[in-house]
Amino acid sequence: MEHSCDGWHASWFGDPLRGTNTQVKTRNADVAVVGAGIIGLFCAWFLARRGLRVVVLERKTPGAGSSLRNGGGVRSQWGTATNIQLSVLSEPFWDEFEDRFGVDVALRRIGYLFLARTTDALAELSRQVALQRDFGVPSEILSASDIGTRWPSLDGFDVTGASFCASDGFLNQHRVVHALTVAAEAAGATIESGADVVAMDVAAGRITAVHTTAGTVATELVVNCAGAWAPRVAEQVGISLPIRSRRVSLLVARPAHPLPVGLPWLIDSGEVHLRPDVEGRVQVGGFLGNDETVDPAAFDHDADGWWIDAVLGQVSRRLRIQIERSSVIESWAGLYPSTPDQHPIIDRTDARMVIVGGFAGAGLMHAPAAGLLATELIVDGGINSIDPDPLRLERLSRPIATAERTGF
């Protein structure tokens, strides 16, 4: 564990910006958080509660990026200790969200069922479950017979087994964004919408100000929570981030025949997945083997027509659930900003930019842990709640030691 950070701790924050020459629309802050997605909002909330002056700079409006373009999933079934621990750290915040923030985020713990089609796939799920249970996750391995007994509609599936965790589920991310926006501001943070970061001033290798389309923030610390745009923000101070964005699509439909009551979230080989939604609807997603890197600046938020047809075909063939194209209510696309090992980066740099990004589709579910760990790094001098090494930026300059394989 790391316990020192070359002066990056609470004593560093006096009032370093008093006496700075100001101009119209220039604000002073201890910390400028770039990006008002769920991760950025959690960071702002944690930091403001520790007494720091926080300004959040958002190019559009809170949650306008991938925070509101995902499936709302919250799970603890992962294949590496790091991602499992991020889920374990985050889970109490989701369980207690209404008590903390006064908003019911409609958390439904329906369970995730990861289907295995081969003996090798089942062996890998068994390895993952053993690791998950080491951290207290109540996951289990089910045989094909177990699956049919627990969910009769799945009886006879061509599978070798599955892993299941009843505490996995989904929530309403729109309510999360609203609640965190209110909570961060109540804690003292300022959230500025329409503030696209266009440049940063650097003196002696360290940030001194952030220029946006809405004005300037004089600060000596930036927390980069810009999601798919994090590499572009980092480039402004000469930092290269190995984060690439993949396109991920989702649709919501209302099938003619409702899903059986109690059906879990079904994940088939990480390529196609389906879960019950509210009011008789279903949500469907999947990469379908597409691993294309996309430019977030030229990204189309509409799901492709070919993808809708293809994923519904896969659902019919692999999951034996019939959904007609005419029953699709809405569809959209989002981005998965990912690192080569599918672990996030939560680390500081010499320029005094803290990177909090590359969550590979787990940004929503791991956002509480991200805010907590970033605050430990900034205020307490280092990450203490988990081993920080798998989160460091420098790890990605070496051969990959451990990679996550369960993303979808």
Coordinates of C-alpha atoms in Angstrom, one line a residue:
M1 CA 0.0 0.0 0.0
E2 CA 1.1 3.6 -0.6
H3 CA 1.3 6.0 2.3
S4 CA 3.2 8.9 0.9
C5 CA 2.7 11.1 -2.2
D6 CA 5.4 13.7 -2.3
G7 CA 3.3 16.4 -0.6
W8 CA 0.0 15.3 -2.2
H9 CA -2.1 15.3 1.0
A10 CA -4.3 17.5 3.0
S11 CA -1.5 19.8 4.2
W12 CA -0.8 20.7 0.6
F13 CA -4.2 22.4 0.4
G14 CA -3.9 25.7 2.2
D15 CA -5.2 28.5 0.1
P16 CA -2.7 28.3 -2.7
L17 CA -4.6 30.5 -5.1
R18 CA -5.1 33.6 -3.0
G19 CA -3.4 36.5 -4.6
T20 CA -3.7 35.0 -8.1
N21 CA -4.5 37.7 -10.7
T22 CA -8.1 37.2 -11.8
Q23 CA -10.1 38.3 -14.8
V24 CA -13.7 38.2 -15.7
K25 CA -15.2 34.7 -15.4
T26 CA -12.1 33.4 -13.6
R27 CA -12.8 31.2 -10.6
N28 CA -10.4 29.8 -8.0
A29 CA -10.6 26.2 -6.9
D30 CA -8.5 23.7 -5.0
V31 CA -9.6 21.0 -7.5
A32 CA -11.1 21.2 -11.0
V33 CA -12.9 17.9 -11.9
V34 CA -13.2 17.5 -15.7
G35 CA -16.4 15.6 -16.5
A36 CA -19.8 15.5 -14.8
G37 CA -20.5 11.9 -15.4
I38 CA -21.3 9.6 -12.5
I39 CA -17.6 9.1 -11.7
G40 CA -16.9 12.9 -11.8
L41 CA -19.9 13.6 -9.6
F42 CA -18.9 11.0 -7.0
C43 CA -15.3 12.5 -7.0
A44 CA -16.7 16.0 -6.6
W45 CA -19.0 14.8 -3.7
F46 CA -16.2 13.0 -1.8
L47 CA -13.7 15.9 -2.3
A48 CA -16.2 18.6 -1.3
R49 CA -17.1 16.7 1.8
R50 CA -13.4 16.7 2.8
G51 CA -13.5 20.5 2.7
L52 CA -11.9 21.2 -0.7
R53 CA -13.2 23.9 -3.1
V54 CA -14.3 21.9 -6.1
V55 CA -15.4 23.1 -9.6
V56 CA -16.8 20.5 -12.0
L57 CA -16.3 21.3 -15.7
E58 CA -18.8 19.6 -18.0
R59 CA -18.8 20.1 -21.7
K60 CA -22.5 19.4 -22.0
T61 CA -24.7 18.6 -19.0
P62 CA -24.3 16.2 -16.1
G63 CA -24.5 12.6 -17.3
A64 CA -24.6 13.5 -21.0
G65 CA -22.0 11.0 -22.0
S66 CA -21.9 7.3 -21.3
S67 CA -23.3 7.7 -17.8
L68 CA -26.8 7.7 -19.2
R69 CA -26.1 5.4 -22.2
N70 CA -25.5 2.1 -20.4
G71 CA -27.6 -0.8 -19.1
G72 CA -27.5 0.3 -15.5
G73 CA -25.8 -2.8 -14.3
V74 CA -24.3 -3.3 -10.9
R75 CA -22.5 -6.6 -10.3
S76 CA -19.7 -8.3 -8.4
Q77 CA -19.0 -11.1 -10.8
W78 CA -15.5 -10.2 -12.2
G79 CA -12.4 -12.2 -13.1
T80 CA -9.7 -10.2 -11.3
A81 CA -9.2 -9.2 -7.7
T82 CA -9.1 -5.5 -8.6
N83 CA -12.5 -5.3 -10.3
I84 CA -14.0 -7.5 -7.6
Q85 CA -12.7 -5.2 -4.9
L86 CA -14.0 -2.1 -6.8
S87 CA -17.5 -3.7 -6.8
V88 CA -17.2 -4.7 -3.1
L89 CA -16.2 -1.1 -2.2
S90 CA -19.0 0.3 -4.2
E91 CA -21.8 -2.0 -3.1
P92 CA -22.6 -0.3 0.2
F93 CA -23.1 3.0 -1.5
W94 CA -25.7 1.5 -3.8
D95 CA -27.4 -0.4 -0.9
E96 CA -27.6 2.8 1.1
F97 CA -28.1 5.3 -1.7
E98 CA -31.5 6.4 -0.7
D99 CA -30.5 6.9 2.9
R100 CA -27.4 8.9 1.9
F101 CA -28.9 11.0 -0.9
G102 CA -32.7 10.8 -0.4
V103 CA -33.4 9.3 -3.8
D104 CA -34.7 5.8 -4.6
V105 CA -32.6 4.6 -7.6
A106 CA -34.8 1.6 -8.2
L107 CA -32.1 -1.0 -7.5
R108 CA -33.3 -4.4 -8.5
R109 CA -31.1 -7.3 -7.6
I110 CA -32.3 -9.9 -10.1
G111 CA -28.9 -11.6 -10.4
Y112 CA -26.5 -12.1 -13.3
L113 CA -26.3 -15.5 -15.0
F114 CA -23.1 -16.0 -17.0
L115 CA -23.8 -18.9 -19.4
A116 CA -20.9 -21.3 -20.3
R117 CA -21.2 -23.2 -23.6
T118 CA -18.0 -25.2 -23.2
T119 CA -16.2 -27.1 -20.5
D120 CA -13.3 -24.6 -20.8
A121 CA -15.7 -21.7 -20.3
L122 CA -17.2 -23.3 -17.3
A123 CA -13.8 -23.9 -15.8
E124 CA -13.0 -20.2 -16.2
L125 CA -16.2 -19.3 -14.5
S126 CA -15.4 -21.7 -11.7
R127 CA -12.0 -20.0 -11.2
Q128 CA -13.7 -16.6 -11.1
V129 CA -16.3 -17.7 -8.6
A130 CA -13.6 -19.1 -6.3
L131 CA -11.8 -15.7 -6.5
Q132 CA -15.0 -13.8 -5.9
R133 CA -15.9 -15.8 -2.9
D134 CA -12.5 -15.0 -1.4
F135 CA -13.8 -11.4 -1.2
G136 CA -17.1 -12.3 0.2
V137 CA -19.2 -12.3 -3.0
P138 CA -22.1 -14.8 -2.8
S139 CA -21.6 -16.2 -6.3
E140 CA -22.0 -19.8 -7.2
I141 CA -21.5 -22.3 -10.0
L142 CA -24.7 -24.0 -11.4
S143 CA -24.9 -27.1 -13.6
A144 CA -27.2 -27.2 -16.6
S145 CA -29.6 -29.2 -14.5
D146 CA -29.5 -26.6 -11.7
I147 CA -30.3 -23.9 -14.2
G148 CA -33.4 -25.7 -15.5
T149 CA -34.6 -26.4 -12.0
R150 CA -34.2 -22.8 -10.9
W151 CA -35.6 -21.2 -14.1
P152 CA -37.8 -23.8 -15.9
S153 CA -37.9 -21.6 -19.0
L154 CA -34.2 -22.2 -19.4
D155 CA -34.4 -25.9 -19.1
G156 CA -32.7 -27.7 -22.0
F157 CA -30.3 -24.9 -22.8
D158 CA -27.2 -26.1 -24.7
V159 CA -24.9 -25.1 -21.9
T160 CA -22.4 -26.8 -19.6
G161 CA -23.3 -24.6 -16.7
A162 CA -23.2 -21.0 -15.5
S163 CA -22.1 -18.7 -12.7
F164 CA -24.7 -16.8 -10.8
C165 CA -24.8 -14.1 -8.1
A166 CA -28.2 -13.2 -6.7
S167 CA -27.0 -9.8 -5.4
D168 CA -26.1 -8.5 -8.9
G169 CA -28.7 -6.3 -10.6
F170 CA -29.4 -2.9 -12.2
L171 CA -30.6 0.5 -11.2
N172 CA -31.9 3.8 -12.7
Q173 CA -28.8 5.8 -13.7
H174 CA -30.9 8.9 -14.5
R175 CA -31.9 9.1 -10.9
V176 CA -28.3 8.6 -9.8
V177 CA -27.0 11.5 -11.9
H178 CA -29.8 13.8 -10.6
A179 CA -29.1 12.8 -6.9
L180 CA -25.4 13.2 -7.2
T181 CA -25.6 16.6 -8.9
V182 CA -27.8 17.9 -6.0
A183 CA -25.6 16.2 -3.4
A184 CA -22.3 17.5 -4.8
E185 CA -23.6 21.0 -4.9
A186 CA -25.0 20.7 -1.4
A187 CA -21.6 19.6 -0.2
G188 CA -20.1 22.8 -1.7
A189 CA -19.0 21.8 -5.2
T190 CA -19.8 24.1 -8.2
I191 CA -20.9 22.3 -11.4
E192 CA -20.6 24.2 -14.6
S193 CA -22.4 22.9 -17.7
G194 CA -21.3 24.0 -21.1
A195 CA -17.7 24.3 -19.9
D196 CA -15.6 22.4 -22.5
V197 CA -12.0 22.3 -21.6
V198 CA -9.9 23.9 -24.4
A199 CA -6.5 24.5 -22.8
M200 CA -4.5 24.4 -19.6
D201 CA -1.7 26.6 -18.4
V202 CA 1.4 24.9 -17.1
A203 CA 4.2 26.4 -15.2
A204 CA 7.3 24.4 -14.1
G205 CA 5.6 21.3 -15.4
R206 CA 2.5 21.7 -13.3
I207 CA -1.0 22.9 -14.0
T208 CA -1.9 26.4 -12.9
A209 CA -5.2 27.0 -14.7
V210 CA -7.9 25.4 -16.9
H211 CA -9.4 27.4 -19.7
T212 CA -12.9 26.4 -20.9
T213 CA -15.6 27.7 -23.2
A214 CA -17.2 29.2 -20.1
G215 CA -14.2 30.9 -18.6
T216 CA -11.1 30.0 -16.6
V217 CA -10.5 28.1 -13.4
A218 CA -7.3 28.9 -11.5
T219 CA -6.3 25.7 -9.9
E220 CA -3.2 23.5 -9.2
L221 CA -5.0 20.2 -9.4
V222 CA -7.2 18.6 -12.1
V223 CA -9.1 15.4 -11.8
N224 CA -9.6 13.9 -15.2
C225 CA -12.9 12.1 -15.3
A226 CA -13.7 12.8 -18.9
G227 CA -14.5 9.3 -19.9
A228 CA -13.9 8.7 -23.6
W229 CA -12.5 12.2 -23.8
A230 CA -9.9 11.6 -21.0
P231 CA -7.0 11.1 -23.5
R232 CA -7.7 14.4 -25.2
V233 CA -7.8 16.2 -21.8
A234 CA -4.6 14.6 -20.8
E235 CA -2.9 15.5 -24.1
Q236 CA -3.2 19.2 -23.2
V237 CA -0.5 18.7 -20.6
G238 CA 1.6 16.2 -22.6
I239 CA 0.2 13.0 -21.0
S240 CA -0.5 10.0 -23.3
L241 CA -3.3 7.8 -22.0
P242 CA -3.6 4.2 -23.4
I243 CA -7.4 4.4 -23.4
R244 CA -9.5 3.5 -26.4
S245 CA -13.2 3.6 -26.8
R246 CA -15.4 0.8 -28.2
R247 CA -18.9 1.3 -29.4
V248 CA -21.6 -0.5 -27.4
S249 CA -25.3 -0.6 -28.4
L250 CA -28.4 -1.4 -26.5
L251 CA -32.1 -1.6 -27.2
V252 CA -35.3 -1.8 -25.3
A253 CA -38.3 -3.8 -26.6
R254 CA -41.7 -4.9 -25.4
P255 CA -42.1 -8.5 -26.7
A256 CA -45.5 -9.9 -27.4
H257 CA -44.9 -12.6 -24.8
P258 CA -43.6 -11.3 -21.5
L259 CA -40.5 -12.8 -20.0
P260 CA -41.0 -15.4 -17.3
V261 CA -41.2 -13.9 -13.8
G262 CA -37.9 -14.0 -12.0
L263 CA -35.6 -14.4 -15.0
P264 CA -32.1 -13.1 -14.2
W265 CA -29.8 -11.0 -16.5
L266 CA -28.6 -13.5 -19.1
I267 CA -25.1 -13.1 -20.5
D268 CA -24.0 -15.5 -23.3
S269 CA -20.3 -15.6 -23.9
G270 CA -20.0 -11.8 -23.4
E271 CA -21.4 -11.2 -26.9
V272 CA -25.1 -10.9 -26.3
H273 CA -27.1 -10.2 -23.1
L274 CA -30.7 -9.7 -22.1
R275 CA -32.4 -8.6 -18.9
P276 CA -36.0 -7.9 -17.8
D277 CA -36.8 -4.2 -17.6
V278 CA -39.7 -2.4 -16.1
E279 CA -43.4 -2.6 -17.3
G280 CA -42.9 -5.8 -19.3
R281 CA -40.0 -4.5 -21.4
V282 CA -36.6 -6.1 -22.0
Q283 CA -33.2 -4.7 -22.6
V284 CA -30.8 -6.3 -25.0
G285 CA -27.2 -5.6 -25.8
G286 CA -24.0 -7.2 -27.1
F287 CA -20.8 -6.5 -29.1
L288 CA -21.4 -9.3 -31.6
G289 CA -17.7 -9.6 -32.0
N290 CA -17.2 -6.0 -32.9
D291 CA -14.0 -4.6 -31.3
E292 CA -13.7 -1.4 -33.4
T293 CA -12.1 1.6 -31.8
V294 CA -14.2 4.8 -32.4
D295 CA -13.5 8.5 -32.2
P296 CA -15.7 10.0 -29.5
A297 CA -15.8 13.3 -31.3
A298 CA -17.3 11.7 -34.4
F299 CA -19.5 9.2 -32.5
D300 CA -23.1 8.5 -33.5
H301 CA -25.4 7.8 -30.5
D302 CA -27.9 5.9 -32.6
A303 CA -27.7 2.1 -32.7
D304 CA -27.2 0.8 -36.3
G305 CA -30.0 -1.0 -38.0
W306 CA -27.9 -4.0 -38.9
W307 CA -26.9 -4.4 -35.2
I308 CA -30.6 -4.4 -34.1
D309 CA -31.4 -7.2 -36.6
A310 CA -28.3 -9.1 -35.7
V311 CA -28.7 -9.0 -31.9
L312 CA -32.3 -9.9 -32.1
G313 CA -31.3 -12.9 -34.2
Q314 CA -28.7 -13.9 -31.7
V315 CA -31.3 -13.6 -28.8
S316 CA -33.6 -15.9 -30.7
R317 CA -31.0 -18.5 -31.6
R318 CA -28.9 -18.5 -28.4
L319 CA -31.4 -17.5 -25.7
R320 CA -34.6 -18.9 -27.3
I321 CA -36.4 -15.6 -26.7
Q322 CA -38.4 -14.2 -29.6
I323 CA -38.4 -10.4 -30.0
E324 CA -39.8 -8.9 -33.2
R325 CA -38.2 -5.9 -34.7
S326 CA -41.5 -4.1 -34.5
S327 CA -41.5 -4.4 -30.7
V328 CA -38.3 -2.3 -30.3
I329 CA -39.2 0.9 -28.4
E330 CA -35.8 2.6 -28.4
S331 CA -32.2 1.9 -29.2
W332 CA -29.0 3.8 -28.6
A333 CA -25.2 3.5 -28.5
G334 CA -22.6 4.4 -25.9
L335 CA -18.9 4.1 -25.4
Y336 CA -16.7 1.8 -23.4
P337 CA -13.4 3.6 -22.7
S338 CA -10.9 0.8 -22.0
T339 CA -7.3 0.2 -21.1
P340 CA -5.4 -2.8 -22.5
D341 CA -5.9 -4.8 -19.4
Q342 CA -9.5 -3.7 -18.9
H343 CA -8.7 -2.2 -15.5
P344 CA -9.2 1.5 -14.8
I345 CA -6.5 4.1 -14.1
I346 CA -6.7 5.9 -10.8
D347 CA -3.4 7.6 -10.5
R348 CA -1.6 11.0 -10.2
T349 CA 0.9 12.5 -12.6
D350 CA 3.7 14.9 -12.2
A351 CA 1.6 17.7 -13.8
R352 CA -0.8 17.3 -10.9
M353 CA -3.5 15.8 -13.0
V354 CA -5.2 12.8 -11.4
I355 CA -6.5 10.3 -13.9
V356 CA -9.7 8.5 -13.1
G357 CA -10.7 6.7 -16.2
G358 CA -10.7 3.6 -18.5
F359 CA -13.4 1.7 -16.6
A360 CA -14.4 -0.5 -19.7
G361 CA -18.1 -0.2 -19.2
A362 CA -18.0 -0.5 -15.4
G363 CA -17.9 3.2 -14.7
L364 CA -21.4 3.3 -13.2
M365 CA -21.1 0.3 -10.9
H366 CA -17.5 1.3 -9.8
A367 CA -18.1 5.0 -9.5
P368 CA -18.5 5.1 -5.7
A369 CA -15.1 3.3 -5.3
A370 CA -13.5 5.6 -7.9
G371 CA -14.6 8.7 -6.0
L372 CA -13.4 7.2 -2.7
L373 CA -10.0 6.1 -4.0
A374 CA -9.4 9.3 -5.9
T375 CA -10.1 11.2 -2.7
E376 CA -7.8 9.0 -0.7
L377 CA -5.1 9.7 -3.3
I378 CA -5.5 13.4 -3.2
V379 CA -6.4 14.1 0.5
D380 CA -4.9 11.3 2.4
G381 CA -1.6 10.8 0.5
G382 CA -2.3 7.5 -1.2
I383 CA -4.9 4.8 -2.0
N384 CA -5.4 2.7 1.1
S385 CA -8.6 0.8 0.6
I386 CA -7.2 -1.6 -2.0
D387 CA -3.8 -2.3 -3.6
P388 CA -3.1 0.7 -5.8
D389 CA -0.6 -1.0 -8.1
P390 CA -3.1 -2.5 -10.6
L391 CA -4.6 1.1 -10.9
R392 CA -1.3 2.9 -11.7
L393 CA -0.8 4.4 -15.1
E394 CA 2.8 3.1 -15.3
R395 CA 1.6 -0.5 -15.3
L396 CA 0.4 -0.1 -18.8
S397 CA 4.0 0.5 -20.1
R398 CA 4.9 -3.0 -19.1
P399 CA 3.6 -6.4 -20.4
I400 CA 0.1 -7.1 -19.1
A401 CA 0.2 -9.2 -16.0
T402 CA -3.5 -9.7 -15.3
A403 CA -6.4 -8.7 -17.5
E404 CA -10.1 -8.7 -17.0
R405 CA -12.0 -11.1 -19.4
T406 CA -15.7 -10.7 -18.3
G407 CA -16.6 -7.4 -19.8
F408 CA -19.7 -7.1 -22.0

